[in-house]
PDB file of C-alpha atoms in Angstrom:
ATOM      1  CA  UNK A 119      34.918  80.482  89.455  1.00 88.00           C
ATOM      2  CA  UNK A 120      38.174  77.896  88.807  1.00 90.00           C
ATOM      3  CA  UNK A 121      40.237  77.002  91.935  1.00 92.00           C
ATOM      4  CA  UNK A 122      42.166  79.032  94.220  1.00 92.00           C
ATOM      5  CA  UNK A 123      39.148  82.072  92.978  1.00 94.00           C
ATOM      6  CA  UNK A 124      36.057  83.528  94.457  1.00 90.00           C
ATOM      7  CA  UNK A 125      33.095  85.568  93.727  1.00 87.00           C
ATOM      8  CA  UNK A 126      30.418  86.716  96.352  1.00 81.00           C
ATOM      9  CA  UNK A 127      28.759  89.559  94.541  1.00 83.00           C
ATOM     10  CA  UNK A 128      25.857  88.825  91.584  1.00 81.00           C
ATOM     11  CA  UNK A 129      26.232  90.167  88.024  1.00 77.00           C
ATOM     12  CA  UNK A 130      30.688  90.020  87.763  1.00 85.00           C
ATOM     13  CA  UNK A 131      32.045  89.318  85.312  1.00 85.00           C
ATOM     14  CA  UNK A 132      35.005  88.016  86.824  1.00 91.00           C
ATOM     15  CA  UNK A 133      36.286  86.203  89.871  1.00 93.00           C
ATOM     16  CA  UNK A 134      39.089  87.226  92.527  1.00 93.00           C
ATOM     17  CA  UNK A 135      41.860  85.289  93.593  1.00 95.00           C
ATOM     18  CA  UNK A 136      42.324  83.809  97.490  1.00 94.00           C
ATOM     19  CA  UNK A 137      44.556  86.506  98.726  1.00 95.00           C
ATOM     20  CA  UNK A 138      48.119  85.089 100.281  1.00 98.00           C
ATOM     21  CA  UNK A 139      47.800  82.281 103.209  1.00 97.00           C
ATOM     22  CA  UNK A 140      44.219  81.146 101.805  1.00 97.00           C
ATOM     23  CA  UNK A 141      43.201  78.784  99.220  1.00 96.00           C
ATOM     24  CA  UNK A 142      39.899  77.425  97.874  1.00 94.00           C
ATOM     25  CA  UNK A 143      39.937  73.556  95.947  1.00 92.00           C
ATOM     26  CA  UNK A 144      36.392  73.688  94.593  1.00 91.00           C
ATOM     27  CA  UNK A 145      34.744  75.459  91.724  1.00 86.00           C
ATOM     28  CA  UNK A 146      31.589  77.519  91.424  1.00 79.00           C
ATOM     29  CA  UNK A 147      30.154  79.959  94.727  1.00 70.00           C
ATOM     30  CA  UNK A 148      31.808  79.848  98.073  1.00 80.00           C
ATOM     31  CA  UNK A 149      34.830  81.407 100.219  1.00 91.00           C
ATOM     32  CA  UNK A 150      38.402  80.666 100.457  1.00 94.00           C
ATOM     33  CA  UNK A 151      39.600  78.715 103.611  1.00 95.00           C
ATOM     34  CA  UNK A 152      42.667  79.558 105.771  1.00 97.00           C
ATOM     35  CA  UNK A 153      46.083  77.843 105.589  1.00 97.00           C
ATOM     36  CA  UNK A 154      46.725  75.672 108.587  1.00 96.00           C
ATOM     37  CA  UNK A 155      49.675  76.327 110.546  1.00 96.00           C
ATOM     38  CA  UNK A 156      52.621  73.924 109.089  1.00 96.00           C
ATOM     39  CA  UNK A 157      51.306  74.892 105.743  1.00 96.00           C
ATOM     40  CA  UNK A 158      51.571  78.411 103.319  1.00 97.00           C
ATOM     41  CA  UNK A 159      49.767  79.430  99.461  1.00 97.00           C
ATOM     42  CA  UNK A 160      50.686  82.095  97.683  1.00 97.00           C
ATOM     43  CA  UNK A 161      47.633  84.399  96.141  1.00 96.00           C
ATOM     44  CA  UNK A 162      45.313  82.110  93.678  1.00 95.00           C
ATOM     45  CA  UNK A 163      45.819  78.685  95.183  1.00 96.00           C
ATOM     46  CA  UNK A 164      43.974  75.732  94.672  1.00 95.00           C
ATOM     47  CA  UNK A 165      45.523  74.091  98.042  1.00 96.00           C
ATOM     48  CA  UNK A 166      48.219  74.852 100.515  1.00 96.00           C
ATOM     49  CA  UNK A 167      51.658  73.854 100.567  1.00 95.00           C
ATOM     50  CA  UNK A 168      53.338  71.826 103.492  1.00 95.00           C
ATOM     51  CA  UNK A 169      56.704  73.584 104.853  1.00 95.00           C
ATOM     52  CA  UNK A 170      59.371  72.131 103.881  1.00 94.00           C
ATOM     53  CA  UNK A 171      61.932  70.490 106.113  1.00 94.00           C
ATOM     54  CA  UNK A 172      64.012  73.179 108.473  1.00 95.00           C
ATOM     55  CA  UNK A 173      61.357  75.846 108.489  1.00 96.00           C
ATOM     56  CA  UNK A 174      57.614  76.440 110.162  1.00 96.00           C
ATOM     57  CA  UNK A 175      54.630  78.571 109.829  1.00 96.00           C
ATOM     58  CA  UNK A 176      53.177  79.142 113.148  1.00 96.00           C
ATOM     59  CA  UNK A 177      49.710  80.415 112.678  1.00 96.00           C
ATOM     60  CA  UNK A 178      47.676  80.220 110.216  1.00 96.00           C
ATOM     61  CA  UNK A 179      47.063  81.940 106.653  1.00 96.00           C
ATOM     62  CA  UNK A 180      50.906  82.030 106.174  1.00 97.00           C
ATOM     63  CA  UNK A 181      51.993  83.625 102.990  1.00 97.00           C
ATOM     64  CA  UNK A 182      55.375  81.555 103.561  1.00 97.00           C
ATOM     65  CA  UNK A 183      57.584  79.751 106.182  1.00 96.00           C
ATOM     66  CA  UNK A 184      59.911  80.730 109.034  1.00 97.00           C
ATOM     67  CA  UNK A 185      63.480  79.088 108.968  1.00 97.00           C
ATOM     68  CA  UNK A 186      64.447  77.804 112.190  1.00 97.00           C
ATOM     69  CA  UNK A 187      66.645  79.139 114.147  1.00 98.00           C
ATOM     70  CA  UNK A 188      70.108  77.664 115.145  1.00 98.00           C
ATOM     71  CA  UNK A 189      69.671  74.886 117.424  1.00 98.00           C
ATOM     72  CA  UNK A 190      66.443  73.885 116.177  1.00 97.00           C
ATOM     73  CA  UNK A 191      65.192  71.418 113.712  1.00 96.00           C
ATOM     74  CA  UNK A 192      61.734  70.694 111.457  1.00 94.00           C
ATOM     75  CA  UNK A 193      62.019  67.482 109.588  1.00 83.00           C
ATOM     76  CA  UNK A 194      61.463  66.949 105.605  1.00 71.00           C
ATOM     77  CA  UNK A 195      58.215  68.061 104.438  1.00 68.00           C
ATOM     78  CA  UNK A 196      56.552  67.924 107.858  1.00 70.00           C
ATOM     79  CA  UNK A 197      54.755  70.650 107.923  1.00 86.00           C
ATOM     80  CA  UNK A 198      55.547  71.620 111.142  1.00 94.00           C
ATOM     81  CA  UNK A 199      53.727  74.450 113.078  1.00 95.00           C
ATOM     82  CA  UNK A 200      57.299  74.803 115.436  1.00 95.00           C
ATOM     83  CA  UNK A 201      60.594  73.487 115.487  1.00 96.00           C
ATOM     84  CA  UNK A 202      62.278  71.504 117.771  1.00 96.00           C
ATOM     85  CA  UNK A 203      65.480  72.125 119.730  1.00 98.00           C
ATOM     86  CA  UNK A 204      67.850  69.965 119.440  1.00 98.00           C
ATOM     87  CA  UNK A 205      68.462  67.080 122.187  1.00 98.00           C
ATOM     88  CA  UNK A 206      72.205  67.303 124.499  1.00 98.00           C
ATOM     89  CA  UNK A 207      74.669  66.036 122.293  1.00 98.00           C
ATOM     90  CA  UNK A 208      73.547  67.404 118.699  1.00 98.00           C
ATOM     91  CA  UNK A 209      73.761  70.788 117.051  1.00 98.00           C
ATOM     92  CA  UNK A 210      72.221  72.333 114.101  1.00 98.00           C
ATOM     93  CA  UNK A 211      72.579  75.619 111.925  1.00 97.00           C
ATOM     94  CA  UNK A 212      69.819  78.016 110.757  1.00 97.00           C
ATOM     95  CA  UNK A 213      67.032  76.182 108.902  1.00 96.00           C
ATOM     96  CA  UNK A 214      67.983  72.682 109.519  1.00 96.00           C
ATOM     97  CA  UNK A 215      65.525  69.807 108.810  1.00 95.00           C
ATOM     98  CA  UNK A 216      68.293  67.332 110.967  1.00 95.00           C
ATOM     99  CA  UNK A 217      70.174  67.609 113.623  1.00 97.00           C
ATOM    100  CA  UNK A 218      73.716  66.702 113.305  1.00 98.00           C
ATOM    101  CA  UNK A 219      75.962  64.615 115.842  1.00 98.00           C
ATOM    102  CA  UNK A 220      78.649  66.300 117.720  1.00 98.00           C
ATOM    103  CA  UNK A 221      81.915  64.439 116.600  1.00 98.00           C
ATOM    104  CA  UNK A 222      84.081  62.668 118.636  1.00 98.00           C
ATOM    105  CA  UNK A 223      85.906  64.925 121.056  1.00 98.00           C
ATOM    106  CA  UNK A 224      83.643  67.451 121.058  1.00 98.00           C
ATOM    107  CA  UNK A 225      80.017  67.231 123.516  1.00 98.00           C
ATOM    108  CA  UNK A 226      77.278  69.404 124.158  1.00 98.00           C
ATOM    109  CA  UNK A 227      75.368  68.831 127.560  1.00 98.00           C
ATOM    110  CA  UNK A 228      72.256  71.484 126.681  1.00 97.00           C
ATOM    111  CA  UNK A 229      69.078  71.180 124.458  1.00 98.00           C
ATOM    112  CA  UNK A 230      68.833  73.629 122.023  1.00 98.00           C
ATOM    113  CA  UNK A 231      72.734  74.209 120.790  1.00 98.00           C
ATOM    114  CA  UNK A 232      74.239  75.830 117.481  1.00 98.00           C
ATOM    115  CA  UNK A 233      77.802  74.484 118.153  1.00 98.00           C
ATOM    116  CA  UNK A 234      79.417  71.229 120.322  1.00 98.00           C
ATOM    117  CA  UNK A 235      82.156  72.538 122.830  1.00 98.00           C
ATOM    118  CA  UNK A 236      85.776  70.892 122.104  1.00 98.00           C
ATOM    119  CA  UNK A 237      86.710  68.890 124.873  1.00 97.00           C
ATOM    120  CA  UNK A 238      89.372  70.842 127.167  1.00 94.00           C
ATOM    121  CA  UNK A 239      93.167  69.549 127.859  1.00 92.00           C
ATOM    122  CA  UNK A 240      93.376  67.078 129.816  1.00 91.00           C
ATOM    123  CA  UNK A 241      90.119  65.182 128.287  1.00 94.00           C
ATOM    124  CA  UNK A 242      88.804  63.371 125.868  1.00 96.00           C
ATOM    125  CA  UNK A 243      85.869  61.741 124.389  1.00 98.00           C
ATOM    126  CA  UNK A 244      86.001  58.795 121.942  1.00 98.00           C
ATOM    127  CA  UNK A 245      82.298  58.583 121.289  1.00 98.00           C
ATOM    128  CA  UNK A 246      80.469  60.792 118.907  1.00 98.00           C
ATOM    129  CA  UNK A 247      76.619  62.795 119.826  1.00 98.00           C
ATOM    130  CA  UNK A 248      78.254  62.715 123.637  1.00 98.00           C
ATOM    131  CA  UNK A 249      77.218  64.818 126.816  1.00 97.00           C
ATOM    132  CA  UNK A 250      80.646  65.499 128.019  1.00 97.00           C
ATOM    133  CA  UNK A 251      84.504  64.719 127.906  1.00 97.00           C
ATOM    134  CA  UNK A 252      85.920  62.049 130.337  1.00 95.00           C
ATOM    135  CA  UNK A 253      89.290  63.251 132.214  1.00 93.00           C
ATOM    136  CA  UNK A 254      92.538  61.333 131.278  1.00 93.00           C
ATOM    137  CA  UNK A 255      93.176  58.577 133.601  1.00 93.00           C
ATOM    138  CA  UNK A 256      96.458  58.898 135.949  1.00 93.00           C
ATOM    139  CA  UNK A 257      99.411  58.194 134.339  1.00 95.00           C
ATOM    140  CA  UNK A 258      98.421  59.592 131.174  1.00 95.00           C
ATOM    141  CA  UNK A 259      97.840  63.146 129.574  1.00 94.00           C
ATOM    142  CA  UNK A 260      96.173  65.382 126.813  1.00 93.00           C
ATOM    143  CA  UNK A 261      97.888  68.785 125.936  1.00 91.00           C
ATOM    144  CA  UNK A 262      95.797  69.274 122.820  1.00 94.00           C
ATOM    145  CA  UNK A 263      91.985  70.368 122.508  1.00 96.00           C
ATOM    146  CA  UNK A 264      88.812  67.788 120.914  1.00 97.00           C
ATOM    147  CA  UNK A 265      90.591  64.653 121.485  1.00 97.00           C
ATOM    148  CA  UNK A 266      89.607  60.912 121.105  1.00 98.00           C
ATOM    149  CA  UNK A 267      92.555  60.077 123.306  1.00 97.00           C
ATOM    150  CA  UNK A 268      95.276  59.869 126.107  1.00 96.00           C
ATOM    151  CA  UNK A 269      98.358  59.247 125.550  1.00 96.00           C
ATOM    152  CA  UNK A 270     100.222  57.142 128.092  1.00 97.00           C
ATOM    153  CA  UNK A 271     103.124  59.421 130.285  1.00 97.00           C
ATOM    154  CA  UNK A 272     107.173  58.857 128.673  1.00 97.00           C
ATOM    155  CA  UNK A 273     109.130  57.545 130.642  1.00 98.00           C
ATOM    156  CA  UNK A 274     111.037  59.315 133.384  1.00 97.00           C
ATOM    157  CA  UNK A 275     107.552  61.102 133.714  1.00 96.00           C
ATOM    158  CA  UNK A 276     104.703  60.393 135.729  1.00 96.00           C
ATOM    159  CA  UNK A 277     100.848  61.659 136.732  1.00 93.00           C
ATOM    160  CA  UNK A 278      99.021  61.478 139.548  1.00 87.00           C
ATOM    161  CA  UNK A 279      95.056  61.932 138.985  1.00 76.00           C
ATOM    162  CA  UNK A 280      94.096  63.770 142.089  1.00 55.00           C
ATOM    163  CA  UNK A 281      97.089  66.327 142.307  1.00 48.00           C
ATOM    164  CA  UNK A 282      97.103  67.344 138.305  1.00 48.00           C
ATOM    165  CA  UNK A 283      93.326  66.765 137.504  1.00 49.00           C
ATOM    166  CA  UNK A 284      92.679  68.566 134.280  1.00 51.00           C
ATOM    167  CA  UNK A 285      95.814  69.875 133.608  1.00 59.00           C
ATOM    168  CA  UNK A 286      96.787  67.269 131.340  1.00 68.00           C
ATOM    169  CA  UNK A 287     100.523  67.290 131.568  1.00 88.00           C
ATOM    170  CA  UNK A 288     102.871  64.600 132.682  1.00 94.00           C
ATOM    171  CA  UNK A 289     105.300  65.756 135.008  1.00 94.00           C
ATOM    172  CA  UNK A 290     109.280  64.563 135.062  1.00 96.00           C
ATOM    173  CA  UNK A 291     110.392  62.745 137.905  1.00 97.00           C
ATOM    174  CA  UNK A 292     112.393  64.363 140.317  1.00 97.00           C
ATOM    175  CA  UNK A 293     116.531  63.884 140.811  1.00 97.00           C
ATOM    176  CA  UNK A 294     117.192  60.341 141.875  1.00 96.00           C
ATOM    177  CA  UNK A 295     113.968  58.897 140.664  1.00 97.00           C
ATOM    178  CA  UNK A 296     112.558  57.269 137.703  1.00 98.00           C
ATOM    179  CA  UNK A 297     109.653  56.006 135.922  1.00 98.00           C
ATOM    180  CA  UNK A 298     108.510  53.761 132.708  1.00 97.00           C
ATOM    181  CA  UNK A 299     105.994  54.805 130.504  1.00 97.00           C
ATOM    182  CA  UNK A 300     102.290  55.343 131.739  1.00 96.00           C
ATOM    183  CA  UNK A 301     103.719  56.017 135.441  1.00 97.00           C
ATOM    184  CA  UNK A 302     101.728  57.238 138.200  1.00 95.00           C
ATOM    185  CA  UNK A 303     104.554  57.566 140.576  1.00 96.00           C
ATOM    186  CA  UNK A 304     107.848  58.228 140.265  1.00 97.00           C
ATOM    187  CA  UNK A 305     110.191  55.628 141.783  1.00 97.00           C
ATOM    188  CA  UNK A 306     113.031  56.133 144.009  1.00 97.00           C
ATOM    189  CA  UNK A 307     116.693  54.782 142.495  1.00 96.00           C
ATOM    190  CA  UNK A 308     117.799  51.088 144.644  1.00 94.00           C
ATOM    191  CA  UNK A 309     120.751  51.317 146.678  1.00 93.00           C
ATOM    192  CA  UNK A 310     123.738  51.437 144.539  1.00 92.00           C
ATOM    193  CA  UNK A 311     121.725  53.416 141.784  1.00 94.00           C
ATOM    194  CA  UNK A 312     121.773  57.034 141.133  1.00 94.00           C
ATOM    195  CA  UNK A 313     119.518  59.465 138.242  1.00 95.00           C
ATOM    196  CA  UNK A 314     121.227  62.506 138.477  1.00 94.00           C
ATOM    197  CA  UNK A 315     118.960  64.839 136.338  1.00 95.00           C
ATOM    198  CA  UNK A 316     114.713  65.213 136.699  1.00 96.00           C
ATOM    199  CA  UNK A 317     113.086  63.074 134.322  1.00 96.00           C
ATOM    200  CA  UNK A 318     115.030  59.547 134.247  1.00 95.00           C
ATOM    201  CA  UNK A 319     113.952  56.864 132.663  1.00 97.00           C
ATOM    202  CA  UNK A 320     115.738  54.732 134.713  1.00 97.00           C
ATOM    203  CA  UNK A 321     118.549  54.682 136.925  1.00 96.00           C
ATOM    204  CA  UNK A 322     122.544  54.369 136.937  1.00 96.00           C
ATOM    205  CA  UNK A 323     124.883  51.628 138.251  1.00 94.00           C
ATOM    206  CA  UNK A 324     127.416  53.751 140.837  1.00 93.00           C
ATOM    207  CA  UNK A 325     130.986  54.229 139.423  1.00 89.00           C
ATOM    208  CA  UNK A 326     132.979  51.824 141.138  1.00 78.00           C
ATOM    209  CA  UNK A 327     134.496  52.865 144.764  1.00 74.00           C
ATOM    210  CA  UNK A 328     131.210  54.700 145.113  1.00 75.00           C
ATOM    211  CA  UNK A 329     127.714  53.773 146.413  1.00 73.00           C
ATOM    212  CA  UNK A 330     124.422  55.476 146.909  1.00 69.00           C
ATOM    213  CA  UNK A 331     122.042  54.538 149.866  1.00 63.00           C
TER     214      UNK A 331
END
C-alpha cells in the first residue's frame, strides 16, 4: 500500500485510506498512527500538518484546527496544542497568531483581553502596550478620551489635584483673583488691583480716586 493507505486483511485487491486526523508515512503492511495534538491530516495522508499560526488542535487525530478565541494568541506555524491569552497591556481578535500593543492612550490591566480601554478624562497615557492611564497633574486638564496628554490650565483658570481629581477640567478663578497659565491656585488681586469678572488673567490698576484693599 502507498502512503497515507492501509490494508490488514489478505487477498484485497486494494488498500484504504487513513481516515481524517491519522496518517501513515511508510509503504507496504501496517496501521495508520494518530495526529498529535498541534497537528491535523485530512483522509489519505502521508504525514500531518502543523496548525498554523492563530489556531490549535487540542487532542489528537484532529481532522482540522480551532481558531482562537479573542484574547488569545498561537504563534506562526507552531503547532500549538492551546493558545495563549494575551499578557496586561495587549489585545488580540479571533484567530490571532500575535498579539497587538494597546496604543498610546489606551491600557488594558487584565490577561486575556479582546479590546484596550481608552483612558478616561482627566488622564492620559503617553506610552503604548501600558497597564493603566496616569491622572493629569494639578494645574493641568484632559476633557477628551485616549489621550497622550495634558494640557496646561489658561490663564485666569486654575486646578487643584486633590479637590478635582479625575474630573479633568480647569476651573476659572473667582471675582478678584487671577491666575497664569498652568495655575494651581488662583491668586488674590494686590492692593490697588481689582478683576471684576471670574476667570482673570490678571488684574486691573484702580481708576484714579479709587483704591481696593
Amino acid at each position: 500500500c502507498d502512503t497515507g493507505k492501509i490494508q490488514s486483511a489478505e487477498g484485497m485487491t486494494y488498500c484504504d485510506a487513513c481516515l481524517v486526523g491519522q496518517y501513515r508515512n511508510a509503504t507496504g503492511s501496517g496501521s495508520c498512527d494518530l495526529c498529535p495534538a498541534g497537528k491535523f491530516s485530512g483522509a489519505s495522508a502521508a504525514a500531518c500538518t502543523q496548525c498554523e499560526g492563530g489556531k490549535f488542535a487540542a487532542s489528537a487525530s484532529a481532522g482540522q484546527c480551532d481558531a482562537c478565541d479573542a484574547g488569545k494568541r498561537s504563534e506562526l506555524a507552531s503547532g500549538a496544542a492551546q493558545c495563549t491569552n494575551c499578557t496586561a497591556g495587549r489585545f488580540s481578535s479571533d484567530g490571532s497568531a500575535l498579539c497587538s500593543l494597546c496604543a498610546s492612550g489606551r491600557f488594558e490591566a487584565q490577561n486575556g483581553s479582546s479590546s484596550c480601554a481608552s483612558c478616561a478624562r482627566g488622564s492620559y497615557q503617553p506610552d503604548p502596550e501600558s497597564h493603566s492611564c496616569v491622572q493629569c497633574e494639578a494645574g493641568k486638564q484632559q476633557s477628551r478620551l485616549a489621550m497622550t496628554y495634558c494640557d496646561a490650565c489658561d490663564a485666569g483658570k486654575a486646578r487643584k489635584l486633590s479637590s478635582q481629581a479625575g474630573v479633568g477640567i480647569c476651573e476659572d478663578c473667582d471675582v478678584a483673583k487671577f491666575s497664569g497659565s498652568g495655575a494651581v491656585n488662583c491668586t488674590a488681586c494686590e492692593a490697588g488691583k481689582y478683576a471684576n469678572e471670574p476667570g482673570g488673567p490678571s488684574c486691573s490698576p484702580c481708576a484714579s480716586g479709587r483704591f481696593s484693599a
